[in-house]
Short mmCIF file of C-alpha atoms in Angstrom, two decimals:
data_model
loop_
_atom_site.label_atom_id
_atom_site.label_comp_id
_atom_site.label_asym_id
_atom_site.label_seq_id
_atom_site.Cartn_x
_atom_site.Cartn_y
_atom_site.Cartn_z
CA MET O 152 33.45 64.74 134.85
CA LYS O 153 33.46 68.23 133.74
CA TRP O 154 35.22 69.43 130.73
CA GLN O 155 37.74 71.40 132.60
CA CYS O 156 38.42 68.34 134.61
CA ALA O 157 38.96 66.14 131.77
CA LEU O 158 41.35 68.86 130.27
CA LEU O 159 43.19 69.47 133.43
CA GLN O 160 43.64 65.91 134.50
CA ARG O 161 45.80 65.19 131.27
CA TRP O 162 48.45 67.03 133.45
CA LEU O 163 47.87 65.43 136.81
CA PRO O 164 50.91 63.07 136.88
CA GLU O 165 53.19 65.87 136.49
CA TYR O 166 51.37 67.78 139.70
CA PRO O 167 52.61 69.21 141.71
CA ASP O 168 56.82 68.70 141.20
CA GLY O 169 56.94 67.11 137.75
CA ASP O 170 57.56 68.52 134.19
CA LEU O 171 54.63 70.84 134.29
CA PRO O 172 54.62 73.99 132.22
CA ALA O 173 53.74 77.14 134.40
CA PHE O 174 50.75 77.90 132.54
CA TRP O 175 49.15 74.56 133.49
CA LEU O 176 50.55 74.72 137.06
CA ARG O 177 48.74 78.22 137.55
CA ARG O 178 45.42 76.34 136.31
CA LEU O 179 45.88 73.14 137.99
CA LYS O 180 46.72 74.48 141.69
CA PRO O 181 43.28 76.25 142.32
CA HIS O 182 41.36 73.55 140.54
CA VAL O 183 42.89 70.47 142.41
CA GLU O 184 42.15 72.38 145.90
CA ARG O 185 38.67 72.80 144.90
CA CYS O 186 37.61 69.89 142.79
CA PRO O 187 37.39 66.48 144.84
CA SER O 188 37.28 64.23 142.07
CA CYS O 189 40.56 65.59 140.60
CA ARG O 190 42.17 65.35 144.19
CA GLN O 191 40.94 61.52 144.26
CA GLU O 192 42.50 61.14 140.83
CA LEU O 193 45.78 62.79 141.85
CA ALA O 194 46.23 60.32 144.82
CA ALA O 195 45.13 57.54 142.72
CA LEU O 196 47.99 58.29 140.21
CA LYS O 197 50.50 58.86 143.13
CA GLU O 198 49.66 55.77 144.69
CA MET O 199 50.32 53.88 141.45
CA ALA O 200 53.55 55.58 140.88
CA GLN O 201 54.53 54.84 144.36
CA ALA O 202 53.44 51.07 144.07
CA ILE O 203 55.61 50.55 141.08
CA ARG O 204 58.71 52.63 142.50
CA THR O 205 58.54 50.40 145.81
CA ALA O 206 58.31 47.06 143.85
CA PRO O 207 61.36 47.24 141.75
CA VAL O 208 62.93 44.30 139.74
CA ALA O 209 65.08 42.82 142.10
CA ASP O 210 69.04 42.61 141.41
CA PRO O 211 69.87 39.03 140.60
CA GLY O 212 73.10 39.01 142.21
CA PRO O 213 76.88 39.23 141.43
CA GLU O 214 76.75 35.45 140.22
CA PHE O 215 74.39 36.32 137.68
CA TRP O 216 76.18 39.45 136.24
CA SER O 217 79.41 37.65 136.29
CA GLU O 218 78.07 34.76 134.35
CA PHE O 219 76.04 37.53 132.00
CA SER O 220 79.10 39.52 131.60
CA ARG O 221 81.04 36.27 130.62
CA GLU O 222 78.52 35.02 127.99
CA MET O 223 78.56 38.59 126.66
CA HIS O 224 82.19 38.83 126.36
CA LEU O 225 82.13 35.17 124.39
CA LYS O 226 79.19 36.22 122.09
CA LEU O 227 80.96 39.72 121.56
CA VAL O 228 84.46 38.11 120.54
CA GLN O 229 82.89 35.62 118.33
CA ALA O 230 80.79 38.28 116.43
CA ALA O 231 84.03 40.26 116.07
CA GLN O 232 86.01 37.46 114.66
CA GLU O 233 83.10 36.59 112.16
CA GLY O 234 83.21 40.24 111.34
CA ARG O 235 79.44 40.52 111.87
CA MET O 236 79.59 44.40 112.63
CA ALA O 237 77.59 46.34 110.10
CA PRO O 238 79.41 49.01 107.92
CA ALA O 239 78.91 52.54 108.91
CA ARG O 240 76.09 54.09 107.30
CA SER O 241 77.47 55.77 104.10
CA SER O 242 77.17 59.53 103.72
CA TRP O 243 75.69 61.49 101.05
CA TRP O 244 78.68 62.05 99.23
CA GLY O 245 79.32 58.29 99.02
CA ARG O 246 75.58 57.71 97.59
CA ILE O 247 76.07 60.10 94.81
CA PRO O 248 77.22 57.36 92.42
CA TYR O 249 74.32 55.43 92.92
CA LEU O 250 71.88 58.23 92.66
CA VAL O 251 73.53 59.52 89.21
CA GLY O 252 72.99 55.84 88.16
CA ALA O 253 69.47 55.70 89.17
CA SER O 254 68.36 58.93 87.54
CA ALA O 255 70.06 57.75 84.31
CA LEU O 256 68.15 54.61 84.31
CA ALA O 257 65.04 56.38 85.15
CA ALA O 258 65.80 58.84 82.13
CA LEU O 259 66.47 55.82 79.87
CA LEU O 260 63.20 53.84 80.66
CA LEU O 261 61.21 56.96 80.17
CA TRP O 262 63.01 57.42 76.78
CA VAL O 263 62.12 53.73 75.85
CA ALA O 264 58.41 54.22 76.97
CA VAL O 265 57.96 57.60 74.90
CA SER O 266 59.28 56.35 71.96
CA HIS O 267 57.52 52.89 71.75
CA GLN O 268 54.28 54.96 72.55
CA THR O 269 54.86 57.33 69.80
CA SER O 270 55.53 54.46 67.32
CA ARG O 271 52.29 52.63 68.03
CA GLN O 272 50.41 55.87 67.50
CA ALA O 273 52.33 56.65 64.02
CA GLY O 274 51.88 53.08 62.61
CA PRO O 275 49.77 50.73 61.10
CA ALA O 276 46.07 52.09 60.97
CA ALA O 277 46.29 53.43 57.53
CA PRO O 278 47.10 50.22 55.68
CA GLN O 279 44.25 48.41 56.88
CA ILE O 280 41.75 50.82 55.38
CA ALA O 281 41.97 49.99 52.01
CA GLN O 282 42.63 46.23 52.02
CA PRO O 283 38.95 45.05 53.05
CA ALA O 284 37.55 47.19 50.40
CA GLN O 285 39.65 46.01 47.61
CA GLU O 286 39.37 42.28 48.49
CA LYS O 287 35.43 42.14 49.17
CA GLY O 288 32.79 42.17 46.62
CA ALA O 289 30.81 45.07 45.44
CA LYS O 290 28.13 45.33 47.81
CA GLU O 291 30.85 44.93 50.70
CA GLN O 292 32.90 47.83 49.04
CA LEU O 293 29.66 49.64 49.09
CA ALA O 294 28.86 49.54 52.68
CA VAL O 295 32.71 49.39 53.43
CA ALA O 296 34.57 51.55 51.49
CA PRO O 297 33.14 54.32 49.24
CA GLN O 298 36.62 55.72 48.88
CA ALA O 299 37.46 58.18 51.47
CA PRO O 300 38.69 61.33 49.97
CA ALA O 301 42.47 61.63 50.63
CA GLY O 302 43.45 63.21 53.80
CA GLU O 303 40.48 62.26 55.68
CA GLU O 304 40.94 60.81 59.13
CA PRO O 305 41.34 57.12 59.18
CA ASN O 306 39.83 56.50 62.44
CA SER O 307 36.22 57.49 62.15
CA TYR O 308 33.11 55.75 62.08
CA LEU O 309 30.31 54.74 59.72
CA TYR O 310 27.18 56.72 60.07
CA VAL O 311 24.34 55.05 58.17
CA SER O 312 20.80 56.75 58.32
CA ASN O 313 18.01 54.15 58.91
CA ASN O 314 15.36 56.59 58.11
CA HIS O 315 13.24 56.05 55.10
CA GLY O 316 11.09 59.25 55.40
CA ALA O 317 9.38 61.65 57.82
CA GLY O 318 8.75 60.33 61.15
CA ALA O 319 11.56 57.70 61.13
CA PRO O 320 13.74 57.40 64.10
CA PRO O 321 17.13 59.66 64.04
CA GLU O 322 20.37 58.80 62.44
CA GLU O 323 21.72 55.71 63.75
CA ASP O 324 25.55 55.42 64.59
CA LEU O 325 26.69 51.64 63.60
CA GLY O 326 30.01 52.31 64.20
CA ASP O 327 32.25 49.33 64.79
CA ASP O 328 29.08 47.40 65.48
CA LEU O 329 28.24 47.03 61.78
CA ASP O 330 29.81 43.44 61.80
CA ALA O 331 27.47 42.61 64.84
CA THR O 332 24.61 44.08 62.93
CA LEU O 333 25.37 42.07 59.85
CA SER O 334 25.87 38.80 61.51
CA GLY O 335 22.79 39.11 63.46
CA MET O 336 20.89 39.13 59.78
CA THR O 337 19.54 36.67 57.51
CA PRO O 338 20.72 36.75 54.11
CA GLN O 339 17.81 38.42 52.82
CA GLN O 340 17.86 40.98 55.52
CA LYS O 341 21.54 41.35 54.72
CA GLU O 342 20.92 41.94 51.07
CA THR O 343 18.15 44.36 51.86
CA PHE O 344 20.38 46.42 54.08
CA LEU O 345 23.06 46.47 51.81
CA LYS O 346 20.76 47.84 49.14
CA ARG O 347 19.50 50.38 50.97
CA LEU O 348 22.95 51.42 52.19
CA SER O 349 24.03 51.76 48.69
CA GLN O 350 20.77 53.72 47.94
CA GLN O 351 21.57 55.99 50.82
CA GLN O 352 25.24 56.34 49.82
CA LYS O 353 24.15 57.41 46.06
CA ASP O 354 21.75 59.97 47.47
CA GLY O 355 24.40 61.14 50.28
CA SER O 356 22.34 60.39 53.27
CA CYS O 357 24.99 57.75 54.05
CA ILE O 358 28.10 59.70 55.45
CA LYS O 359 31.00 58.13 53.92
CA SER O 360 33.53 58.63 56.76
CA TYR O 361 34.79 55.33 58.17
CA SER O 362 38.07 53.65 58.55
CA SER O 363 37.68 50.06 58.27
CA ILE O 364 34.83 47.48 58.36
CA PHE O 365 35.24 43.70 58.24
CA TRP O 366 32.83 40.93 57.79
CA ALA O 367 32.89 37.63 55.97
CA MET V 198 85.00 58.17 130.35
CA THR V 199 82.05 59.61 128.91
CA ASP V 200 79.42 57.46 126.52
CA ALA V 201 80.41 59.54 123.50
CA GLN V 202 84.08 58.44 124.00
CA LEU V 203 83.20 54.92 124.57
CA VAL V 204 81.07 54.83 121.77
CA ALA V 205 83.57 56.48 119.37
CA ARG V 206 86.25 53.74 120.46
CA ALA V 207 83.73 51.11 120.02
CA GLN V 208 83.17 52.39 116.45
CA GLY V 209 86.70 52.09 115.75
CA GLY V 210 86.48 48.32 116.73
CA ASP V 211 87.73 48.50 120.46
CA LEU V 212 85.80 45.66 122.05
CA GLN V 213 86.85 46.59 125.56
CA ALA V 214 85.21 49.91 125.09
CA PHE V 215 81.91 48.31 124.18
CA GLU V 216 82.10 46.06 127.07
CA GLU V 217 82.24 48.92 129.46
CA LEU V 218 79.15 50.45 127.78
CA VAL V 219 77.66 46.68 128.56
CA MET V 220 78.65 46.82 132.08
CA LYS V 221 77.27 50.33 132.59
CA TYR V 222 73.81 49.75 131.08
CA GLN V 223 73.17 45.89 131.75
CA ARG V 224 71.12 46.47 135.00
CA GLU V 225 69.07 48.81 133.30
CA ILE V 226 68.40 46.87 130.26
CA TYR V 227 67.87 43.83 132.17
CA GLY V 228 65.37 45.53 134.47
CA LEU V 229 63.41 46.83 131.57
CA ALA V 230 63.40 43.49 129.64
CA CYS V 231 62.39 41.95 133.12
CA ARG V 232 59.33 44.35 133.41
CA MET V 233 58.26 43.96 129.89
CA VAL V 234 58.48 40.18 129.58
CA SER V 235 58.16 39.07 133.16
CA ASP V 236 60.51 36.24 132.85
CA PRO V 237 64.14 36.60 134.12
CA GLU V 238 65.38 33.86 131.92
CA GLU V 239 64.11 35.35 128.63
CA ALA V 240 64.93 38.90 130.01
CA LYS V 241 68.64 37.96 130.55
CA ASP V 242 68.43 36.30 126.68
CA LEU V 243 66.66 39.54 125.39
CA SER V 244 69.02 42.16 127.04
CA GLN V 245 72.23 40.01 125.72
CA GLN V 246 70.51 40.06 122.24
CA ALA V 247 70.09 43.89 122.46
CA PHE V 248 73.59 44.40 123.36
CA MET V 249 74.74 42.04 120.44
CA GLN V 250 72.36 44.32 118.24
CA ALA V 251 73.79 47.38 119.67
CA PHE V 252 77.43 46.11 118.91
CA ILE V 253 76.53 44.99 115.23
CA TYR V 254 75.17 48.12 114.32
CA ILE V 255 77.30 50.45 116.52
CA LYS V 256 79.03 51.72 113.40
CA SER V 257 75.89 53.10 112.24
CA PHE V 258 74.97 54.89 115.51
CA ARG V 259 75.25 58.75 115.17
CA GLN V 260 76.09 60.80 117.96
CA ASP V 261 73.19 63.10 117.50
CA ALA V 262 71.06 60.66 120.11
CA GLN V 263 72.07 59.51 123.32
CA PHE V 264 73.72 56.04 123.36
CA ARG V 265 71.40 55.05 126.18
CA THR V 266 68.22 55.95 124.61
CA TRP V 267 69.40 54.20 121.39
CA LEU V 268 69.98 50.99 123.40
CA PHE V 269 66.72 51.29 125.18
CA ARG V 270 64.78 51.54 121.54
CA ILE V 271 66.66 48.42 120.88
CA ALA V 272 66.02 46.55 123.96
CA ILE V 273 62.36 47.63 123.42
CA ASN V 274 62.07 46.35 119.76
CA GLN V 275 63.43 42.88 121.23
CA CYS V 276 61.02 42.66 123.72
CA TYR V 277 58.14 43.66 121.25
CA ASN V 278 59.31 40.92 119.05
CA PHE V 279 59.67 38.41 121.89
CA LEU V 280 56.19 39.15 123.08
CA LYS V 281 54.71 39.09 119.60
CA SER V 282 55.98 35.63 118.99
CA ARG V 283 55.07 34.44 122.69
CA LYS V 284 51.57 35.60 121.40
CA LYS V 285 51.48 33.90 118.32
CA PHE V 286 53.03 30.38 119.61
CA GLY V 287 50.99 30.71 122.86
CA GLU V 288 54.09 29.90 124.85
CA PRO V 289 53.05 29.92 128.75
CA VAL V 290 55.12 31.97 131.19
CA ASP V 291 54.71 32.13 134.78
CA CYS V 292 54.20 35.42 135.88
CA ASP V 293 55.50 34.82 139.47
CA GLU V 294 58.82 34.14 138.34
CA VAL V 295 59.99 37.62 138.40
CA ALA V 296 58.35 37.89 142.09
CA LEU V 297 60.35 34.86 143.20
CA VAL V 298 63.47 36.44 142.28
CA ALA V 299 62.87 39.37 144.18
CA GLU V 300 61.73 37.19 146.93
CA GLU V 301 65.32 35.26 146.97
CA ASP V 302 66.90 38.39 147.36
CA SER V 303 65.01 40.00 150.33
CA PRO V 304 63.78 37.23 152.53
CA GLU V 305 63.17 39.45 155.20
CA GLU V 306 60.26 41.25 153.48
CA GLU V 307 56.97 40.69 155.11
CA LEU V 308 54.32 38.39 153.62
CA VAL V 309 51.93 41.69 153.19
CA SER V 310 54.57 43.56 151.05
CA ARG V 311 55.24 40.55 148.92
CA ASP V 312 51.41 40.09 148.21
CA GLU V 313 51.42 43.46 147.26
CA ARG V 314 54.46 43.30 144.92
CA GLN V 315 53.00 40.31 143.54
CA ARG V 316 49.65 41.88 142.79
CA VAL V 317 51.75 44.84 141.14
CA TYR V 318 53.54 42.64 138.73
CA ALA V 319 50.72 40.82 137.96
CA ALA V 320 48.71 44.10 137.35
CA LEU V 321 51.53 45.25 134.99
CA LYS V 322 51.60 42.36 133.16
CA LYS V 323 47.99 43.06 131.91
CA LEU V 324 49.06 46.43 130.56
CA PRO V 325 49.75 46.75 126.81
CA PRO V 326 53.54 46.37 126.18
CA LYS V 327 53.83 50.37 124.99
CA GLN V 328 52.28 51.21 128.51
CA GLN V 329 54.64 48.72 130.35
CA ALA V 330 57.58 50.11 128.61
CA VAL V 331 56.21 54.07 129.17
CA LEU V 332 55.93 53.21 133.08
CA THR V 333 59.50 51.52 133.41
CA LEU V 334 61.27 54.27 131.40
CA LYS V 335 59.45 57.16 133.51
CA LEU V 336 59.30 55.83 136.83
CA GLU V 337 62.44 53.36 136.97
CA GLN V 338 64.82 54.62 134.26
CA GLY V 339 63.76 58.45 134.95
CA LEU V 340 63.57 59.40 131.38
CA SER V 341 62.00 62.65 130.53
CA TYR V 342 58.98 62.54 128.27
CA GLN V 343 61.19 63.90 125.40
CA GLU V 344 63.52 60.96 125.95
CA ILE V 345 60.74 58.65 126.11
CA SER V 346 59.39 59.63 122.72
CA GLY V 347 62.82 59.27 121.34
CA VAL V 348 62.84 55.70 122.51
CA LEU V 349 59.20 54.73 121.75
CA GLY V 350 58.61 57.08 118.84
CA GLY V 351 55.59 59.90 118.87
CA THR V 352 55.64 63.28 120.61
CA PRO V 353 56.21 63.83 124.19
CA GLY V 354 52.64 64.80 124.61
CA ALA V 355 51.67 61.45 123.57
CA ALA V 356 54.09 59.83 126.06
CA ARG V 357 52.66 62.00 128.93
CA VAL V 358 49.28 60.87 127.89
CA ASN V 359 50.27 57.14 127.35
CA TYR V 360 51.61 57.29 130.94
CA CYS V 361 48.86 58.69 132.51
CA GLN V 362 46.77 56.12 130.77
CA ALA V 363 48.94 53.30 132.11
CA LEU V 364 48.73 54.39 135.77
CA LYS V 365 44.83 54.50 135.25
CA ASN V 366 44.75 50.86 133.95
CA LEU V 367 47.24 49.72 136.42
CA LYS V 368 44.87 51.18 139.11
CA LYS V 369 41.96 49.70 137.39
CA TYR V 370 43.45 46.10 136.97
CA LEU V 371 44.48 46.21 140.85
CA LYS V 372 41.08 47.32 141.90
CA SER V 373 39.55 44.46 139.80
CA GLU V 374 42.10 42.10 141.40
CA GLU V 375 41.02 43.23 144.86
CA GLU V 376 37.45 42.70 144.25
CA ASP V 377 38.38 39.13 142.95
CA GLU V 378 40.06 38.17 146.13
CA VAL V 379 37.26 39.66 148.17
CA ALA V 380 34.78 37.44 146.14
CA MET V 381 37.13 34.34 146.65
CA ARG V 382 37.35 34.82 150.45
CA ALA V 383 33.45 35.41 150.42
CA SER V 384 32.93 32.14 148.69
CA PRO V 385 34.10 29.63 151.45
CA THR V 386 31.78 31.18 153.88
CA VAL V 387 28.63 31.05 151.31
CA ALA V 388 29.56 27.58 150.49
CA PRO V 389 29.03 25.88 154.21
CA ARG V 390 25.45 27.80 154.26
CA VAL V 391 24.48 26.39 151.11
CA SER V 392 25.32 22.97 151.80
CA ARG V 393 23.79 23.04 155.21
CA ARG V 394 20.75 23.57 153.65
#
């Protein structure tokens, strides 16, 4: 099928006397006259439409309709008596109280959510900083809390240099994994590590910005 | 009295006005339902349900649309729901029932034309519900594509394409039935030859 046929055949059901725009009528008429496949298609469509028109659903007769009306009447009366008719759809003016209430509720929820979020951000991080440092032993204090200067940000990490000289790997960020690092060590390794850490803290290669580190 | 006046009265609770509307459109709604479900008894129930729905929601009907197309939409939705449930539960329905009603009403029809009509009914039944609805609304109820799109949703252009496709499908189904019939007629002549051998 040519592209032109495909395009024009979409309008064929309306040709020649249907609801066809003049633009398409001007194009369809010469095309149908010279294109046998479109003529054939047109004839087939007309035949089908005619087949449906000539085979209507037969009227079931007056008895059927009188029974139909009687049944409908009974059903309608019953529905009216039971008050099953739905109320009229309210206009915009009638919906205004609901809209105002809904927006007020939304504003309230938003305010609760924002205030809850703010209180969470402002709160409990600071008191936890000093607590483990005061309770733990000296070695742990070295690792945990070399008294961060006032005003230093609490939520920061512990940076420990593991290198002992030139050619050593770059600085390692132990961060929150210090617990995990220590727990995987034997007591001897742990002691060595903490000694090294204290040494580094003394000579300044251990950057003492941290928040809270917990271990047993 | 016009539809708008009857609807306004029915919206005010006038039962008689609504019954006038029922009388006015019952044949069209029943015919549409018959076409879509191919079962006169079900079509009667569905058209009554459609009128009941219209009655219940008449107050929410706004006069910016035609009452007739609104009613068609309700009826088609009822038919869709019925067809969906029939598909789900697999209720068998005899497709010849509509044709039998027609036969009762016109006994003088010739056998050939009866067969032809039955073939058309059977082919129509194979169409998807939306295409059945488009054909009925266009050819039997005489709705424009604009009105059909108002009933079925979509655009007038889509309704036209749907209509064209429905006619093509109908032709295809009728042709395949013809071929089946030819094969059925041919088989008895083939069978004796085989048995003689």
